[in-house]
mmCIF file of C-alpha atoms in Angstrom:
data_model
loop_
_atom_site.group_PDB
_atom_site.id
_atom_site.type_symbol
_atom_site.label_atom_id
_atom_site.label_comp_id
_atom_site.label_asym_id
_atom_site.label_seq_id
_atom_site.Cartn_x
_atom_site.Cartn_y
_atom_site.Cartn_z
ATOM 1 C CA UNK A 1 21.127 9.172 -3.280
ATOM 2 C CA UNK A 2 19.423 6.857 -5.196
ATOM 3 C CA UNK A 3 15.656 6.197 -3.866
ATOM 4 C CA UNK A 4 12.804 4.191 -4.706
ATOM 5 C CA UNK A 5 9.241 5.456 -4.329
ATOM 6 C CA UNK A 6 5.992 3.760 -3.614
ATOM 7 C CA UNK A 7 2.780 4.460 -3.460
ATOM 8 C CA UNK A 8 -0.534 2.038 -3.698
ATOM 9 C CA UNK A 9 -2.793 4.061 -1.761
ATOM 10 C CA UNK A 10 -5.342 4.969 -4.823
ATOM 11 C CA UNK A 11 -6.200 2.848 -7.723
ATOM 12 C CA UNK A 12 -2.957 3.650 -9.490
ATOM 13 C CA UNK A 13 -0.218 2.627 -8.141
ATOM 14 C CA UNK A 14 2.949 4.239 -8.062
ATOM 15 C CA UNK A 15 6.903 2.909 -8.256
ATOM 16 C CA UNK A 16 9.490 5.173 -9.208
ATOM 17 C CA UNK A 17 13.484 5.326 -9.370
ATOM 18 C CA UNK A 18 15.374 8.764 -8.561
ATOM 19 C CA UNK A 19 18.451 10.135 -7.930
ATOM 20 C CA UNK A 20 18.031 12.937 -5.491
ATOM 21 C CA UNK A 21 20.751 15.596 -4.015
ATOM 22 C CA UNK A 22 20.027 17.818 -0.849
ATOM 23 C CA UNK A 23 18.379 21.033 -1.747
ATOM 24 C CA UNK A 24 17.559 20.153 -5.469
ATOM 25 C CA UNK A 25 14.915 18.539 -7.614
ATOM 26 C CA UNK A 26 14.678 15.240 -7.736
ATOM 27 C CA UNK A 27 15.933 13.200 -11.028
ATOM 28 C CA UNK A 28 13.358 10.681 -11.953
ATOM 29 C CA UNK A 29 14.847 8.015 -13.661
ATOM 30 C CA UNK A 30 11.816 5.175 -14.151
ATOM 31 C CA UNK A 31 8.336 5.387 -13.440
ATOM 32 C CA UNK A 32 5.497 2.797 -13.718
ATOM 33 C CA UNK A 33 1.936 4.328 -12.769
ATOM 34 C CA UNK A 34 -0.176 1.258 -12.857
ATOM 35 C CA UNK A 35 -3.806 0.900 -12.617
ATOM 36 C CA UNK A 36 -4.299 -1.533 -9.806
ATOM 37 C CA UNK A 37 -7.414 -1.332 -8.740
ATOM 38 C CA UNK A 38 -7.728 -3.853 -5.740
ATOM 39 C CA UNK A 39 -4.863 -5.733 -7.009
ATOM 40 C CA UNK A 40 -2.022 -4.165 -5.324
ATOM 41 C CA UNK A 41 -0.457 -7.168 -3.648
ATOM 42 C CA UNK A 42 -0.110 -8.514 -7.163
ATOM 43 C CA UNK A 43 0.971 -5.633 -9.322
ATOM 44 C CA UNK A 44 3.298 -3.484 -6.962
ATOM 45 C CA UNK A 45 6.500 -6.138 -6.654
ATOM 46 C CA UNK A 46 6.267 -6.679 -11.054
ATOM 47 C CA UNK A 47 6.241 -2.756 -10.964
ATOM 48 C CA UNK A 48 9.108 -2.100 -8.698
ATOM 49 C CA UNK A 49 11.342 -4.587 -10.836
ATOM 50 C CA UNK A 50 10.315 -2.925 -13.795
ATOM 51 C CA UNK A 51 11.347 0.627 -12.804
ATOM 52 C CA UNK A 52 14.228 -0.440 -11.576
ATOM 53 C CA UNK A 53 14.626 -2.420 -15.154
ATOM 54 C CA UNK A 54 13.697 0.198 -17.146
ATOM 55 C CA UNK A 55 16.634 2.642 -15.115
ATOM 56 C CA UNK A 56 19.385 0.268 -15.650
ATOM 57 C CA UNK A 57 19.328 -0.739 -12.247
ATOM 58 C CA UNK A 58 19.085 -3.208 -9.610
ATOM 59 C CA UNK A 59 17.422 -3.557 -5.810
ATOM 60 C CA UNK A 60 21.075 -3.482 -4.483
ATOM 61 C CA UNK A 61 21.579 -0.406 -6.091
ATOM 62 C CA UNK A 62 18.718 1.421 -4.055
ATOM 63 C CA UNK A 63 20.125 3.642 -0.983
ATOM 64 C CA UNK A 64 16.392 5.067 0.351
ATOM 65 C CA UNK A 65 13.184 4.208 0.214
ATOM 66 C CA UNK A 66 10.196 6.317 0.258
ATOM 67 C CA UNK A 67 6.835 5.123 0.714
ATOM 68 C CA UNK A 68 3.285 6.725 0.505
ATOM 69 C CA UNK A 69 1.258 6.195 3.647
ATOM 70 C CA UNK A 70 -2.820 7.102 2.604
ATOM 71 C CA UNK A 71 -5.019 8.059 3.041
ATOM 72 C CA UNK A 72 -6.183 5.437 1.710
ATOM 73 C CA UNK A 73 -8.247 1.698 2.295
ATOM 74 C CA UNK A 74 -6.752 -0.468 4.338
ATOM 75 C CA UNK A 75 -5.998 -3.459 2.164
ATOM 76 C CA UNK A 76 -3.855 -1.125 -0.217
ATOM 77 C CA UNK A 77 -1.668 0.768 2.387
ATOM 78 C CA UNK A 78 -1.100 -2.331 4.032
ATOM 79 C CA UNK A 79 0.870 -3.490 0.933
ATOM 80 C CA UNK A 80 2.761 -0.635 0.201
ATOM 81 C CA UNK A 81 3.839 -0.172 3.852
ATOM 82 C CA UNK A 82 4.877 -3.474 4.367
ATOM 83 C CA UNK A 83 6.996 -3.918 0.914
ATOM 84 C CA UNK A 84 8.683 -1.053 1.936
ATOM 85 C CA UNK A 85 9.726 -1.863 5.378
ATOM 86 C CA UNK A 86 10.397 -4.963 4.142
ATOM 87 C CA UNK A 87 12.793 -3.548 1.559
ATOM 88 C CA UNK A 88 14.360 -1.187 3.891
ATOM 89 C CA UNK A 89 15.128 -4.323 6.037
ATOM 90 C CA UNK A 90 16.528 -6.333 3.511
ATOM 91 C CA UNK A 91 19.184 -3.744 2.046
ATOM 92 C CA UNK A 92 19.523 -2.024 5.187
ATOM 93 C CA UNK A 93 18.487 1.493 3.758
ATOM 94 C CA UNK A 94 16.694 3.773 5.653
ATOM 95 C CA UNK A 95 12.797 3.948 4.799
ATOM 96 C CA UNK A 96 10.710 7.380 4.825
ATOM 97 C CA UNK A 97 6.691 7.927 5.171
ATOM 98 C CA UNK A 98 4.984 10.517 3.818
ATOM 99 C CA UNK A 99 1.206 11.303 2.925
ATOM 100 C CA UNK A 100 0.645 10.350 0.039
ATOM 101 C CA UNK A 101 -1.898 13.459 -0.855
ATOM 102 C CA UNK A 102 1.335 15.768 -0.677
ATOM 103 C CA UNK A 103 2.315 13.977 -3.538
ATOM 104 C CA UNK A 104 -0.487 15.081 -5.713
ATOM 105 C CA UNK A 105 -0.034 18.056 -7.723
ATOM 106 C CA UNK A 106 2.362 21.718 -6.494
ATOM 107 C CA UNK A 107 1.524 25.080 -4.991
ATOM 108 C CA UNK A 108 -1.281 26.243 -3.322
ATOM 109 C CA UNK A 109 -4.245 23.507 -3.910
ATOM 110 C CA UNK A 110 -6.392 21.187 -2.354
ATOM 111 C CA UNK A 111 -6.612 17.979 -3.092
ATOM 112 C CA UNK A 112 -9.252 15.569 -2.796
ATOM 113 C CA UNK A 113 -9.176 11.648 -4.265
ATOM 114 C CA UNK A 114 -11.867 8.370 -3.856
ATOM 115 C CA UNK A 115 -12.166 7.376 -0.206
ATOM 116 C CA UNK A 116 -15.059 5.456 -1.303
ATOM 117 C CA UNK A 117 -18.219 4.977 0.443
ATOM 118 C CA UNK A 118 -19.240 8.468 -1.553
ATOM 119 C CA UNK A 119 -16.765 9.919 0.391
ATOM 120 C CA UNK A 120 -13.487 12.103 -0.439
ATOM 121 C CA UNK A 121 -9.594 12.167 1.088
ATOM 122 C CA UNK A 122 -8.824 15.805 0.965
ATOM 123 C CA UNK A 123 -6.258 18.115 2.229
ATOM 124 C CA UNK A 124 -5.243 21.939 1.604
ATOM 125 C CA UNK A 125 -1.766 23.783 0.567
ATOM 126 C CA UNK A 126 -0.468 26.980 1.004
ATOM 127 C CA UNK A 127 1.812 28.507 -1.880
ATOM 128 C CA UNK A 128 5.119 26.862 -0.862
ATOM 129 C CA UNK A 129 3.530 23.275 -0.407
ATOM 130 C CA UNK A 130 3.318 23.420 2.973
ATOM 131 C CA UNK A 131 0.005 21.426 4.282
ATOM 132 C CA UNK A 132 -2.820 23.716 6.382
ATOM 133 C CA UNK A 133 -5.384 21.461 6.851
ATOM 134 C CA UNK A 134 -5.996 17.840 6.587
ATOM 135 C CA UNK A 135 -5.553 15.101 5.376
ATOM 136 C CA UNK A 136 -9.425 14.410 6.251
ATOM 137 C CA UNK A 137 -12.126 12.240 4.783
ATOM 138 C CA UNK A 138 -15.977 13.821 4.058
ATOM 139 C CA UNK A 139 -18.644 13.794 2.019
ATOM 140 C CA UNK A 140 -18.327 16.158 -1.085
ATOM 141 C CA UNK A 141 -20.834 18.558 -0.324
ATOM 142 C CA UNK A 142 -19.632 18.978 3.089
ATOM 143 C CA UNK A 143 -15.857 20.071 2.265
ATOM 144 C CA UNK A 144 -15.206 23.258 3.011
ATOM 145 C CA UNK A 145 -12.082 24.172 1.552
ATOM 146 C CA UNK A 146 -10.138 27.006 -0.899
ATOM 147 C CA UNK A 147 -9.734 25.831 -4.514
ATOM 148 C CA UNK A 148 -8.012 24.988 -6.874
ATOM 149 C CA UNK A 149 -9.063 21.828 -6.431
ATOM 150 C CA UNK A 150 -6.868 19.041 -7.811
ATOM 151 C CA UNK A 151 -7.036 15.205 -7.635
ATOM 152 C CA UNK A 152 -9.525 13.116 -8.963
ATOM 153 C CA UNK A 153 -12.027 14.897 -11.476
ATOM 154 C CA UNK A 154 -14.472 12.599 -10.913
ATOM 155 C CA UNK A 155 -15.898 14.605 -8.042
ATOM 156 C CA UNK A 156 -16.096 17.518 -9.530
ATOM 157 C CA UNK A 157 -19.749 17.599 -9.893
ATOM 158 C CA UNK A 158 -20.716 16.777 -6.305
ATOM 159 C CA UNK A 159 -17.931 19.426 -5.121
ATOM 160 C CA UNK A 160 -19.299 22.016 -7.768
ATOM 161 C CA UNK A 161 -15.894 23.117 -8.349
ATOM 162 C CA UNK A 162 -13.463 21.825 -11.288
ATOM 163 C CA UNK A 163 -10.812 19.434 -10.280
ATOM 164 C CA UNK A 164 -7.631 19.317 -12.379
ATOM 165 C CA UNK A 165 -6.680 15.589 -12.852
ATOM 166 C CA UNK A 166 -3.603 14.736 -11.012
ATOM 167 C CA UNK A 167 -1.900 11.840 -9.352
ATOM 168 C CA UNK A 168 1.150 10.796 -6.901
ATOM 169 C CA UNK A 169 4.049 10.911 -8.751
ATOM 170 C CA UNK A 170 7.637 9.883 -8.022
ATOM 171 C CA UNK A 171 8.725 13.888 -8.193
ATOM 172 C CA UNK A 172 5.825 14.426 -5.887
ATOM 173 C CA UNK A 173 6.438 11.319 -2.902
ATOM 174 C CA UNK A 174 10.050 12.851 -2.770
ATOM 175 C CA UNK A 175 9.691 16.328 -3.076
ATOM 176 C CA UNK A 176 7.205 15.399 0.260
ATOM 177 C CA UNK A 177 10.329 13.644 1.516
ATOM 178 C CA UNK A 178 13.063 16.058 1.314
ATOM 179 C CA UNK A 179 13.344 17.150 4.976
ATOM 180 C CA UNK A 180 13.499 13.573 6.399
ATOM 181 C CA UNK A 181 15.903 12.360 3.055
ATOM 182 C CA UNK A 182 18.094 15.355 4.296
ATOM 183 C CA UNK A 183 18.114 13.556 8.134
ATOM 184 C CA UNK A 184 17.032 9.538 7.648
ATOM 185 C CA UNK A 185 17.338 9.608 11.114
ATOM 186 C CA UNK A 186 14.528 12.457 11.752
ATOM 187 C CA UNK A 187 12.014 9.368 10.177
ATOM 188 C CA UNK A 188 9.177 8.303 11.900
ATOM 189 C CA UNK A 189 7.649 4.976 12.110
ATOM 190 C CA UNK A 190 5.510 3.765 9.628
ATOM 191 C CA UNK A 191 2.316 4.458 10.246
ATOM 192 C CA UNK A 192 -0.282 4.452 7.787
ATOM 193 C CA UNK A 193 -3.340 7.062 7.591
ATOM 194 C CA UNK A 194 -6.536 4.874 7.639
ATOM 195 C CA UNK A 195 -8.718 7.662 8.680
ATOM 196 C CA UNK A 196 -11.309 5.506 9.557
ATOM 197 C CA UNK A 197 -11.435 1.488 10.369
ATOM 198 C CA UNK A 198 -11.402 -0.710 7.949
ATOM 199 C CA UNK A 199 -14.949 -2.641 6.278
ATOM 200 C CA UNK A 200 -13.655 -6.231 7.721
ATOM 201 C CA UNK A 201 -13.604 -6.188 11.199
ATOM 202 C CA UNK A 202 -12.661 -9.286 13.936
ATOM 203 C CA UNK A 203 -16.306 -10.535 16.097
ATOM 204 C CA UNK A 204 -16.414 -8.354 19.024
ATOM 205 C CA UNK A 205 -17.711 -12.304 20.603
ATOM 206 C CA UNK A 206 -16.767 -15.807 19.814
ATOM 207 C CA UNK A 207 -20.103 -17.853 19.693
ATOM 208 C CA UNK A 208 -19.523 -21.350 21.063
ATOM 209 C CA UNK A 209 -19.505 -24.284 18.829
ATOM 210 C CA UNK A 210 -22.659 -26.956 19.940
ATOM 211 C CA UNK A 211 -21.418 -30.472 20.050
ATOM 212 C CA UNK A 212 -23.689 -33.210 18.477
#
């Protein structure tokens, strides 16, 4: 099965090409990490072409999609969720979610990346991968978790711990996929992990407008 992974809930994001057979590793073919910062609505489609360039293939040629779904801000998921639904509806392939903090590094860890607002995404990993606890967002010096700690190093100082850089990778949003690759009909909706609501928010009252 051929699948195309997304991610653009941190400031990299993520769009890789794999081939990927039931109870193996996947094959990654193309991968474009790209430093996106707020930019994701711009960066992600160029980026998704290009790994698919940079493979030898084409969009038609995709049979899966598998998208990361946060934590992470809102503006950011929203784009990476929506291309990928979209995609799935256009070439009528099925379309898997995952968290995109499973994707970050192997084995037992926890991993913690920028949720902003001095605060960290983190969540914790037994041996085989399986997830324990999380995915959460705190304040540094109030996560209490088991190292190693890996993610963004960045916070290593206010978590008084070393963090080992890593990011999502292709190998990582699939590997997180298996189970539901194995069943595309075991998928659940979309749904992407905000953790909290997002900075903008609607008036909770409309003031009315005074007429001259």
């Amino acid at each position: 099965m051929l699948v195309l992974a997304l991610d653009t809930a941190t400031p990299t994001l993520v769009a890789g090409v794999a081939r990927w057979f039931s109870g193996t590793t996947a094959q990654v073919l193309a991968e474009r990490s790209v430093p996106s910062g707020t930019k994701h609505a711009e960066l992600l489609t160029p980026a998704i072409r290009e790994a698919l360039g940079d493979a030898g293939l084409g969009m038609a040629d995709v049979e899966a999609v598998v998208v990361g779904l946060g934590p992470g801000p809102f503006t950011g998921l929203r784009v990476g969720v929506v291309t990928a639904a979209a995609l799935s509806d256009a070439l009528g392939v099925p379309v898997i979610g995952v968290c995109s903090l499973d994707a970050v590094g192997s084995g037992a860890r926890t991993v913690v990346t920028d949720a902003r607002r001095k605060e960290v995404y983190w969540a914790t990993y037994a041996a085989d991968g399986t997830r324990t606890a999380g995915p959460a967002v705190v304040r540094p010096a109030e996560l209490d978790a088991a190292g190693p700690f890996v993610g963004d190093p960045a916070f290593a100082d206010r978590l008084g711990v070393a963090v080992e850089p890593a990011d999502v990778t292709t190998a990582g949003l699939i590997r997180a996929a298996a189970s539901q690759l194995s069943d595309p009909a075991s998928a659940a909706p979309l749904v992407p992990l905000y953790l909290r609501r997002p900075d903008a928010t609607p008036p909770t009252a409309i003031k009315a407008v005074s007429q001259p």
